[in-house]
């Protein structure tokens, strides 16, 4: 179950000061901001930058004797800090039966990790989702989040706005692959994306309302996907192309940027079955000041060409959900690939 975040100004410090014993898992930037304001200096602060499973295991072993049931685990930072805190609380429960309170304080909202119960770890550089976590509180502190770079917070639209291309894939999967479909869930997902698009000016400014719109978008999307049983309403070809590009370049891109670029590619390929128009999505990205061009991502035409040659085999090998890349209506010949690249370079 996803718990509803708590919103407010300066509430990260209030929350921390009210705790007794705690382990804080964080990163330098957010900790430099919060540390001087905390009167109740925590017993242990751990900095972690790596989600590699071997590294996490070592971190867990180095900390596990410290804990007793009066401890709270607090993750403060981006996806890595929140996921590390989730991992430690899950391991303690699994291996020593210690159920500690977990509090997550995202200092940036570029990804939805703080709302997902599963934990994203890396095995040999590939992302895998393991475990289960149930935070007691999720704290959205406007003052803290505003100190992160604006363009990174804006990039948080990705996992909500990806609904706009995921819905086209879902319709294709239903028509061509006889998949489960539910009009009500479909319409709810569409409304989440539309609501987010209405908040474009606040998202551009990353003000309190904009931060809340982004987080509420995540919350509604994660809740809907949990209810449906998988990420179908939110994830499709736009994510799969990103995984494929990453498997070729081994680079980590800003999620919102690469997903943004790929949404436009998916809508272009979905043609008449697309649920949203290229124009409205492009306008939204322009309005919120999110650059999704291949140039801004440093993805060359050569890389794009390689990715489009690989993608149809890739989605089958990786057993990804049915999408436009499985559809017989898509013929990715040389001419088509040339046209897609021309299209995405022109937007
Ligand atoms: Zn995503």
mmCIF file of C-alpha atoms and ligand atoms in Angstrom:
data_model
loop_
_atom_site.group_PDB
_atom_site.id
_atom_site.type_symbol
_atom_site.label_atom_id
_atom_site.label_comp_id
_atom_site.label_asym_id
_atom_site.label_seq_id
_atom_site.Cartn_x
_atom_site.Cartn_y
_atom_site.Cartn_z
ATOM 1 C CA UNK A 1 0.000 0.000 0.000
ATOM 2 C CA UNK A 2 1.156 3.530 -0.768
ATOM 3 C CA UNK A 3 0.873 6.046 2.036
ATOM 4 C CA UNK A 4 -0.111 9.626 1.408
ATOM 5 C CA UNK A 5 2.770 12.095 1.694
ATOM 6 C CA UNK A 6 2.677 14.882 4.278
ATOM 7 C CA UNK A 7 3.297 18.362 2.839
ATOM 8 C CA UNK A 8 4.669 21.483 4.497
ATOM 9 C CA UNK A 9 7.415 24.059 4.844
ATOM 10 C CA UNK A 10 10.360 23.168 7.043
ATOM 11 C CA UNK A 11 8.754 19.935 8.192
ATOM 12 C CA UNK A 12 11.876 17.849 7.542
ATOM 13 C CA UNK A 13 13.683 19.555 10.448
ATOM 14 C CA UNK A 14 10.613 19.301 12.716
ATOM 15 C CA UNK A 15 10.302 15.604 11.982
ATOM 16 C CA UNK A 16 13.975 14.897 12.645
ATOM 17 C CA UNK A 17 14.048 16.894 15.868
ATOM 18 C CA UNK A 18 11.133 14.881 17.211
ATOM 19 C CA UNK A 19 12.997 11.584 16.823
ATOM 20 C CA UNK A 20 15.004 9.839 19.466
ATOM 21 C CA UNK A 21 17.531 7.441 18.003
ATOM 22 C CA UNK A 22 17.905 7.287 14.306
ATOM 23 C CA UNK A 23 20.055 6.267 11.413
ATOM 24 C CA UNK A 24 20.073 8.817 8.628
ATOM 25 C CA UNK A 25 20.905 7.634 5.140
ATOM 26 C CA UNK A 26 21.615 10.636 2.980
ATOM 27 C CA UNK A 27 23.838 12.470 0.531
ATOM 28 C CA UNK A 28 26.110 15.439 0.982
ATOM 29 C CA UNK A 29 23.893 18.166 -0.560
ATOM 30 C CA UNK A 30 20.667 17.666 1.428
ATOM 31 C CA UNK A 31 22.582 16.882 4.621
ATOM 32 C CA UNK A 32 24.609 20.100 4.369
ATOM 33 C CA UNK A 33 21.305 21.988 4.251
ATOM 34 C CA UNK A 34 19.586 20.185 7.135
ATOM 35 C CA UNK A 35 22.424 19.428 9.517
ATOM 36 C CA UNK A 36 22.892 22.955 10.937
ATOM 37 C CA UNK A 37 19.161 23.161 11.731
ATOM 38 C CA UNK A 38 18.927 19.908 13.659
ATOM 39 C CA UNK A 39 19.243 20.187 17.403
ATOM 40 C CA UNK A 40 18.922 16.504 18.062
ATOM 41 C CA UNK A 41 22.072 15.222 16.365
ATOM 42 C CA UNK A 42 21.433 11.661 15.261
ATOM 43 C CA UNK A 43 23.638 8.850 16.400
ATOM 44 C CA UNK A 44 24.580 7.703 12.982
ATOM 45 C CA UNK A 45 24.696 9.283 9.552
ATOM 46 C CA UNK A 46 25.510 7.142 6.570
ATOM 47 C CA UNK A 47 26.298 8.448 3.097
ATOM 48 C CA UNK A 48 25.630 6.147 0.206
ATOM 49 C CA UNK A 49 26.019 6.680 -3.529
ATOM 50 C CA UNK A 50 25.771 3.153 -4.852
ATOM 51 C CA UNK A 51 22.805 0.826 -5.312
ATOM 52 C CA UNK A 52 25.039 -2.090 -6.260
ATOM 53 C CA UNK A 53 23.724 -5.111 -4.391
ATOM 54 C CA UNK A 54 27.120 -6.231 -3.061
ATOM 55 C CA UNK A 55 27.832 -2.762 -1.752
ATOM 56 C CA UNK A 56 24.384 -2.568 -0.092
ATOM 57 C CA UNK A 57 24.930 -5.929 1.554
ATOM 58 C CA UNK A 58 28.236 -4.708 3.025
ATOM 59 C CA UNK A 59 26.573 -1.529 4.225
ATOM 60 C CA UNK A 60 23.847 -3.565 5.909
ATOM 61 C CA UNK A 61 26.381 -5.844 7.628
ATOM 62 C CA UNK A 62 28.422 -2.880 8.856
ATOM 63 C CA UNK A 63 25.337 -1.266 10.438
ATOM 64 C CA UNK A 64 23.166 -4.130 11.602
ATOM 65 C CA UNK A 65 24.587 -4.501 15.123
ATOM 66 C CA UNK A 66 23.917 -0.863 15.830
ATOM 67 C CA UNK A 67 20.150 -1.200 15.840
ATOM 68 C CA UNK A 68 17.615 -1.968 18.494
ATOM 69 C CA UNK A 69 13.885 -1.403 18.369
ATOM 70 C CA UNK A 70 14.088 2.226 19.477
ATOM 71 C CA UNK A 71 15.696 3.243 16.198
ATOM 72 C CA UNK A 72 14.099 4.947 13.226
ATOM 73 C CA UNK A 73 15.620 4.729 9.754
ATOM 74 C CA UNK A 74 15.392 7.954 7.773
ATOM 75 C CA UNK A 75 16.244 8.311 4.088
ATOM 76 C CA UNK A 76 16.932 11.922 3.055
ATOM 77 C CA UNK A 77 17.832 12.670 -0.545
ATOM 78 C CA UNK A 78 17.073 11.402 -4.021
ATOM 79 C CA UNK A 79 16.268 7.903 -5.240
ATOM 80 C CA UNK A 80 19.524 6.396 -3.945
ATOM 81 C CA UNK A 81 19.118 7.639 -0.362
ATOM 82 C CA UNK A 82 15.450 6.649 -0.177
ATOM 83 C CA UNK A 83 16.074 3.230 -1.713
ATOM 84 C CA UNK A 84 19.047 2.590 0.601
ATOM 85 C CA UNK A 85 16.897 3.384 3.644
ATOM 86 C CA UNK A 86 14.176 1.100 2.263
ATOM 87 C CA UNK A 87 16.738 -1.662 1.689
ATOM 88 C CA UNK A 88 18.131 -1.446 5.257
ATOM 89 C CA UNK A 89 14.680 -1.532 6.862
ATOM 90 C CA UNK A 90 13.649 -4.476 4.663
ATOM 91 C CA UNK A 91 16.856 -6.460 5.436
ATOM 92 C CA UNK A 92 16.526 -5.885 9.187
ATOM 93 C CA UNK A 93 13.002 -7.222 9.092
ATOM 94 C CA UNK A 94 13.906 -10.152 6.856
ATOM 95 C CA UNK A 95 17.104 -11.267 8.559
ATOM 96 C CA UNK A 96 16.773 -10.336 12.220
ATOM 97 C CA UNK A 97 13.048 -9.718 12.548
ATOM 98 C CA UNK A 98 13.558 -6.132 13.633
ATOM 99 C CA UNK A 99 10.733 -3.883 12.424
ATOM 100 C CA UNK A 100 11.934 -0.289 12.605
ATOM 101 C CA UNK A 101 9.987 2.786 11.596
ATOM 102 C CA UNK A 102 11.016 4.083 8.204
ATOM 103 C CA UNK A 103 10.689 7.747 7.247
ATOM 104 C CA UNK A 104 11.432 9.017 3.757
ATOM 105 C CA UNK A 105 12.295 12.648 3.086
ATOM 106 C CA UNK A 106 12.919 13.181 -0.622
ATOM 107 C CA UNK A 107 15.071 16.258 -1.237
ATOM 108 C CA UNK A 108 14.352 16.099 -4.949
ATOM 109 C CA UNK A 109 11.378 14.705 -6.831
ATOM 110 C CA UNK A 110 12.964 13.651 -10.111
ATOM 111 C CA UNK A 111 11.839 10.016 -9.683
ATOM 112 C CA UNK A 112 9.022 8.256 -7.803
ATOM 113 C CA UNK A 113 11.316 5.972 -5.724
ATOM 114 C CA UNK A 114 10.087 7.412 -2.400
ATOM 115 C CA UNK A 115 6.550 6.213 -3.154
ATOM 116 C CA UNK A 116 7.296 2.748 -4.537
ATOM 117 C CA UNK A 117 7.393 -0.079 -2.043
ATOM 118 C CA UNK A 118 9.880 -2.138 -4.080
ATOM 119 C CA UNK A 119 13.578 -1.289 -3.972
ATOM 120 C CA UNK A 120 15.604 -0.556 -7.119
ATOM 121 C CA UNK A 121 19.045 -2.174 -6.812
ATOM 122 C CA UNK A 122 21.713 -2.981 -9.369
ATOM 123 C CA UNK A 123 23.121 -6.398 -10.171
ATOM 124 C CA UNK A 124 26.098 -5.989 -12.511
ATOM 125 C CA UNK A 125 24.774 -2.603 -13.567
ATOM 126 C CA UNK A 126 21.241 -3.860 -14.394
ATOM 127 C CA UNK A 127 18.351 -2.483 -12.377
ATOM 128 C CA UNK A 128 16.281 -5.042 -10.496
ATOM 129 C CA UNK A 129 13.348 -4.469 -8.179
ATOM 130 C CA UNK A 130 13.523 -6.416 -4.947
ATOM 131 C CA UNK A 131 12.000 -6.481 -1.489
ATOM 132 C CA UNK A 132 9.149 -4.630 0.056
ATOM 133 C CA UNK A 133 9.115 -1.568 2.253
ATOM 134 C CA UNK A 134 6.369 0.284 4.060
ATOM 135 C CA UNK A 135 7.357 3.731 5.280
ATOM 136 C CA UNK A 136 5.562 5.159 8.269
ATOM 137 C CA UNK A 137 5.818 8.682 6.890
ATOM 138 C CA UNK A 138 6.745 10.358 3.629
ATOM 139 C CA UNK A 139 7.699 13.976 4.204
ATOM 140 C CA UNK A 140 7.494 16.511 1.385
ATOM 141 C CA UNK A 141 9.287 19.601 2.647
ATOM 142 C CA UNK A 142 8.826 22.397 0.088
ATOM 143 C CA UNK A 143 11.795 24.385 1.407
ATOM 144 C CA UNK A 144 14.137 21.430 1.074
ATOM 145 C CA UNK A 145 12.967 20.344 -2.380
ATOM 146 C CA UNK A 146 13.258 23.895 -3.738
ATOM 147 C CA UNK A 147 16.988 23.854 -3.027
ATOM 148 C CA UNK A 148 17.569 21.136 -5.622
ATOM 149 C CA UNK A 149 18.154 22.245 -9.227
ATOM 150 C CA UNK A 150 14.833 23.234 -10.823
ATOM 151 C CA UNK A 151 15.386 21.297 -14.027
ATOM 152 C CA UNK A 152 15.818 18.076 -12.044
ATOM 153 C CA UNK A 153 12.596 18.601 -10.099
ATOM 154 C CA UNK A 154 10.725 19.380 -13.317
ATOM 155 C CA UNK A 155 12.041 16.127 -14.768
ATOM 156 C CA UNK A 156 9.842 14.426 -12.166
ATOM 157 C CA UNK A 157 6.957 14.689 -14.635
ATOM 158 C CA UNK A 158 8.315 11.654 -16.480
ATOM 159 C CA UNK A 159 6.662 8.762 -14.663
ATOM 160 C CA UNK A 160 3.295 10.472 -14.677
ATOM 161 C CA UNK A 161 3.386 11.960 -18.154
ATOM 162 C CA UNK A 162 4.568 8.602 -19.572
ATOM 163 C CA UNK A 163 0.895 7.655 -19.170
ATOM 164 C CA UNK A 164 0.307 9.589 -22.405
ATOM 165 C CA UNK A 165 2.199 7.068 -24.530
ATOM 166 C CA UNK A 166 1.642 4.022 -22.285
ATOM 167 C CA UNK A 167 -2.108 4.270 -22.952
ATOM 168 C CA UNK A 168 -1.586 3.898 -26.718
ATOM 169 C CA UNK A 169 0.476 0.767 -26.069
ATOM 170 C CA UNK A 170 -2.238 -0.577 -23.817
ATOM 171 C CA UNK A 171 -4.875 -0.162 -26.547
ATOM 172 C CA UNK A 172 -2.578 -1.985 -28.986
ATOM 173 C CA UNK A 173 -1.960 -4.782 -26.471
ATOM 174 C CA UNK A 174 -5.695 -5.177 -25.999
ATOM 175 C CA UNK A 175 -6.459 -5.226 -29.741
ATOM 176 C CA UNK A 176 -3.517 -7.250 -30.980
ATOM 177 C CA UNK A 177 -2.480 -9.317 -27.973
ATOM 178 C CA UNK A 178 -5.865 -9.786 -26.227
ATOM 179 C CA UNK A 179 -4.619 -8.310 -22.990
ATOM 180 C CA UNK A 180 -6.659 -7.369 -19.970
ATOM 181 C CA UNK A 181 -8.264 -3.938 -20.340
ATOM 182 C CA UNK A 182 -10.407 -1.805 -18.093
ATOM 183 C CA UNK A 183 -11.961 1.410 -19.326
ATOM 184 C CA UNK A 184 -12.277 2.896 -15.847
ATOM 185 C CA UNK A 185 -8.578 2.375 -15.011
ATOM 186 C CA UNK A 186 -7.666 3.679 -18.466
ATOM 187 C CA UNK A 187 -9.732 6.845 -17.961
ATOM 188 C CA UNK A 188 -8.335 7.405 -14.479
ATOM 189 C CA UNK A 189 -4.785 7.246 -15.848
ATOM 190 C CA UNK A 190 -5.729 9.710 -18.567
ATOM 191 C CA UNK A 191 -7.161 12.119 -15.993
ATOM 192 C CA UNK A 192 -3.950 11.941 -13.930
ATOM 193 C CA UNK A 193 -1.911 12.989 -16.974
ATOM 194 C CA UNK A 194 -4.389 15.744 -17.908
ATOM 195 C CA UNK A 195 -4.415 17.144 -14.359
ATOM 196 C CA UNK A 196 -0.639 17.246 -14.342
ATOM 197 C CA UNK A 197 -0.631 19.120 -17.643
ATOM 198 C CA UNK A 198 -2.986 21.726 -16.171
ATOM 199 C CA UNK A 199 -0.347 22.554 -13.543
ATOM 200 C CA UNK A 200 2.259 23.432 -16.169
ATOM 201 C CA UNK A 201 3.000 26.964 -14.942
ATOM 202 C CA UNK A 202 3.494 25.879 -11.332
ATOM 203 C CA UNK A 203 5.666 22.957 -12.461
ATOM 204 C CA UNK A 204 7.777 25.315 -14.576
ATOM 205 C CA UNK A 205 8.308 27.587 -11.543
ATOM 206 C CA UNK A 206 8.789 24.652 -9.124
ATOM 207 C CA UNK A 207 6.715 26.523 -6.537
ATOM 208 C CA UNK A 208 4.776 24.847 -3.674
ATOM 209 C CA UNK A 209 1.802 24.130 -5.915
ATOM 210 C CA UNK A 210 4.045 22.725 -8.649
ATOM 211 C CA UNK A 211 5.872 20.428 -6.216
ATOM 212 C CA UNK A 212 2.540 19.233 -4.839
ATOM 213 C CA UNK A 213 1.184 18.632 -8.369
ATOM 214 C CA UNK A 214 4.221 16.516 -9.262
ATOM 215 C CA UNK A 215 4.071 14.475 -6.050
ATOM 216 C CA UNK A 216 0.275 14.015 -6.253
ATOM 217 C CA UNK A 217 0.732 12.864 -9.858
ATOM 218 C CA UNK A 218 3.227 10.234 -8.675
ATOM 219 C CA UNK A 219 1.000 9.236 -5.790
ATOM 220 C CA UNK A 220 -2.096 8.781 -7.929
ATOM 221 C CA UNK A 221 -0.135 6.934 -10.631
ATOM 222 C CA UNK A 222 1.573 4.542 -8.172
ATOM 223 C CA UNK A 223 -1.750 3.897 -6.384
ATOM 224 C CA UNK A 224 -3.518 3.184 -9.679
ATOM 225 C CA UNK A 225 -0.769 0.810 -10.877
ATOM 226 C CA UNK A 226 -0.804 -1.033 -7.528
ATOM 227 C CA UNK A 227 -4.550 -1.481 -7.830
ATOM 228 C CA UNK A 228 -4.272 -2.682 -11.420
ATOM 229 C CA UNK A 229 -1.476 -5.092 -10.519
ATOM 230 C CA UNK A 230 1.274 -3.849 -12.821
ATOM 231 C CA UNK A 231 2.654 -0.697 -14.439
ATOM 232 C CA UNK A 232 0.567 -1.031 -17.632
ATOM 233 C CA UNK A 233 -1.280 2.307 -17.210
ATOM 234 C CA UNK A 234 2.003 4.195 -16.764
ATOM 235 C CA UNK A 235 4.808 2.337 -18.518
ATOM 236 C CA UNK A 236 5.240 1.242 -22.103
ATOM 237 C CA UNK A 237 7.338 1.752 -25.205
ATOM 238 C CA UNK A 238 8.765 5.078 -23.964
ATOM 239 C CA UNK A 239 10.435 3.303 -21.033
ATOM 240 C CA UNK A 240 11.484 0.288 -23.108
ATOM 241 C CA UNK A 241 13.318 2.456 -25.625
ATOM 242 C CA UNK A 242 15.117 4.177 -22.732
ATOM 243 C CA UNK A 243 16.244 0.792 -21.335
ATOM 244 C CA UNK A 244 17.395 -0.201 -24.825
ATOM 245 C CA UNK A 245 19.395 3.013 -25.321
ATOM 246 C CA UNK A 246 20.938 2.593 -21.855
ATOM 247 C CA UNK A 247 21.913 -0.996 -22.690
ATOM 248 C CA UNK A 248 23.874 0.358 -25.668
ATOM 249 C CA UNK A 249 25.492 3.445 -24.146
ATOM 250 C CA UNK A 250 25.696 2.385 -20.458
ATOM 251 C CA UNK A 251 24.978 6.017 -19.601
ATOM 252 C CA UNK A 252 22.504 7.158 -16.970
ATOM 253 C CA UNK A 253 20.269 9.865 -18.330
ATOM 254 C CA UNK A 254 17.997 12.266 -16.483
ATOM 255 C CA UNK A 255 14.887 10.095 -16.417
ATOM 256 C CA UNK A 256 12.465 12.882 -17.303
ATOM 257 C CA UNK A 257 14.495 13.953 -20.299
ATOM 258 C CA UNK A 258 14.958 10.571 -21.935
ATOM 259 C CA UNK A 259 11.392 9.486 -21.177
ATOM 260 C CA UNK A 260 10.200 12.827 -22.559
ATOM 261 C CA UNK A 261 12.023 12.275 -25.841
ATOM 262 C CA UNK A 262 10.738 8.721 -26.084
ATOM 263 C CA UNK A 263 7.115 9.699 -25.397
ATOM 264 C CA UNK A 264 7.199 11.826 -28.542
ATOM 265 C CA UNK A 265 8.761 8.946 -30.512
ATOM 266 C CA UNK A 266 6.087 6.537 -29.227
ATOM 267 C CA UNK A 267 3.252 8.924 -30.112
ATOM 268 C CA UNK A 268 4.777 9.343 -33.574
ATOM 269 C CA UNK A 269 4.937 5.564 -34.079
ATOM 270 C CA UNK A 270 1.520 4.855 -32.581
ATOM 271 C CA UNK A 271 -0.076 7.100 -35.239
ATOM 272 C CA UNK A 272 -3.892 6.852 -35.158
ATOM 273 C CA UNK A 273 -3.956 4.705 -32.001
ATOM 274 C CA UNK A 274 -2.068 7.319 -29.918
ATOM 275 C CA UNK A 275 -4.213 8.640 -27.058
ATOM 276 C CA UNK A 276 -2.521 12.071 -26.956
ATOM 277 C CA UNK A 277 -1.278 14.270 -29.793
ATOM 278 C CA UNK A 278 2.383 15.048 -30.396
ATOM 279 C CA UNK A 279 1.531 18.756 -30.401
ATOM 280 C CA UNK A 280 -0.043 18.856 -26.937
ATOM 281 C CA UNK A 281 2.818 16.925 -25.333
ATOM 282 C CA UNK A 282 5.461 18.981 -27.074
ATOM 283 C CA UNK A 283 3.714 22.158 -25.978
ATOM 284 C CA UNK A 284 3.647 20.873 -22.396
ATOM 285 C CA UNK A 285 7.401 20.166 -22.415
ATOM 286 C CA UNK A 286 8.055 23.625 -23.847
ATOM 287 C CA UNK A 287 5.762 25.232 -21.269
ATOM 288 C CA UNK A 288 7.506 23.602 -18.322
ATOM 289 C CA UNK A 289 10.947 24.255 -19.796
ATOM 290 C CA UNK A 290 12.018 20.618 -20.102
ATOM 291 C CA UNK A 291 14.485 20.060 -22.923
ATOM 292 C CA UNK A 292 13.922 16.590 -24.367
ATOM 293 C CA UNK A 293 15.995 16.930 -27.538
ATOM 294 C CA UNK A 294 18.486 14.162 -28.426
ATOM 295 C CA UNK A 295 21.107 16.909 -28.419
ATOM 296 C CA UNK A 296 20.428 17.853 -24.778
ATOM 297 C CA UNK A 297 20.734 14.175 -23.864
ATOM 298 C CA UNK A 298 23.905 13.836 -25.921
ATOM 299 C CA UNK A 299 22.357 10.978 -27.855
ATOM 300 C CA UNK A 300 23.681 10.973 -31.415
ATOM 301 C CA UNK A 301 21.828 9.907 -34.570
ATOM 302 C CA UNK A 302 24.179 6.925 -34.675
ATOM 303 C CA UNK A 303 23.034 5.778 -31.204
ATOM 304 C CA UNK A 304 19.394 6.319 -32.152
ATOM 305 C CA UNK A 305 19.898 4.257 -35.308
ATOM 306 C CA UNK A 306 21.483 1.427 -33.316
ATOM 307 C CA UNK A 307 18.659 1.574 -30.767
ATOM 308 C CA UNK A 308 15.906 1.340 -33.380
ATOM 309 C CA UNK A 309 17.681 -1.604 -35.026
ATOM 310 C CA UNK A 310 17.851 -3.349 -31.661
ATOM 311 C CA UNK A 311 14.570 -2.426 -29.975
ATOM 312 C CA UNK A 312 12.201 -5.005 -31.472
ATOM 313 C CA UNK A 313 14.476 -7.906 -30.510
ATOM 314 C CA UNK A 314 15.276 -6.238 -27.204
ATOM 315 C CA UNK A 315 11.666 -6.033 -25.973
ATOM 316 C CA UNK A 316 11.164 -9.737 -26.762
ATOM 317 C CA UNK A 317 14.419 -10.853 -25.155
ATOM 318 C CA UNK A 318 13.724 -8.854 -22.048
ATOM 319 C CA UNK A 319 10.138 -10.054 -21.998
ATOM 320 C CA UNK A 320 8.776 -6.531 -21.722
ATOM 321 C CA UNK A 321 5.067 -5.787 -21.961
ATOM 322 C CA UNK A 322 3.462 -5.684 -25.397
ATOM 323 C CA UNK A 323 3.854 -2.276 -27.032
ATOM 324 C CA UNK A 324 4.178 -0.572 -30.412
ATOM 325 C CA UNK A 325 7.580 -2.300 -30.713
ATOM 326 C CA UNK A 326 5.837 -5.704 -30.826
ATOM 327 C CA UNK A 327 3.130 -4.605 -33.209
ATOM 328 C CA UNK A 328 3.011 -5.986 -36.770
ATOM 329 C CA UNK A 329 1.918 -2.527 -37.886
ATOM 330 C CA UNK A 330 5.391 -1.158 -37.230
ATOM 331 C CA UNK A 331 7.983 -1.910 -39.885
ATOM 332 C CA UNK A 332 11.291 -0.536 -38.649
ATOM 333 C CA UNK A 333 13.125 -0.591 -41.962
ATOM 334 C CA UNK A 334 15.951 1.797 -42.841
ATOM 335 C CA UNK A 335 13.627 4.359 -44.319
ATOM 336 C CA UNK A 336 11.330 4.362 -41.271
ATOM 337 C CA UNK A 337 14.296 4.693 -38.908
ATOM 338 C CA UNK A 338 15.563 7.640 -40.931
ATOM 339 C CA UNK A 339 12.148 9.287 -40.691
ATOM 340 C CA UNK A 340 11.884 8.810 -36.900
ATOM 341 C CA UNK A 341 15.328 10.332 -36.390
ATOM 342 C CA UNK A 342 14.435 13.261 -38.613
ATOM 343 C CA UNK A 343 11.238 13.737 -36.647
ATOM 344 C CA UNK A 344 12.786 13.698 -33.176
ATOM 345 C CA UNK A 345 15.661 15.964 -34.227
ATOM 346 C CA UNK A 346 13.171 18.487 -35.577
ATOM 347 C CA UNK A 347 11.052 18.900 -32.433
HETATM 348 ZN ZN1 LIG B 1 10.175 5.645 -15.110
#
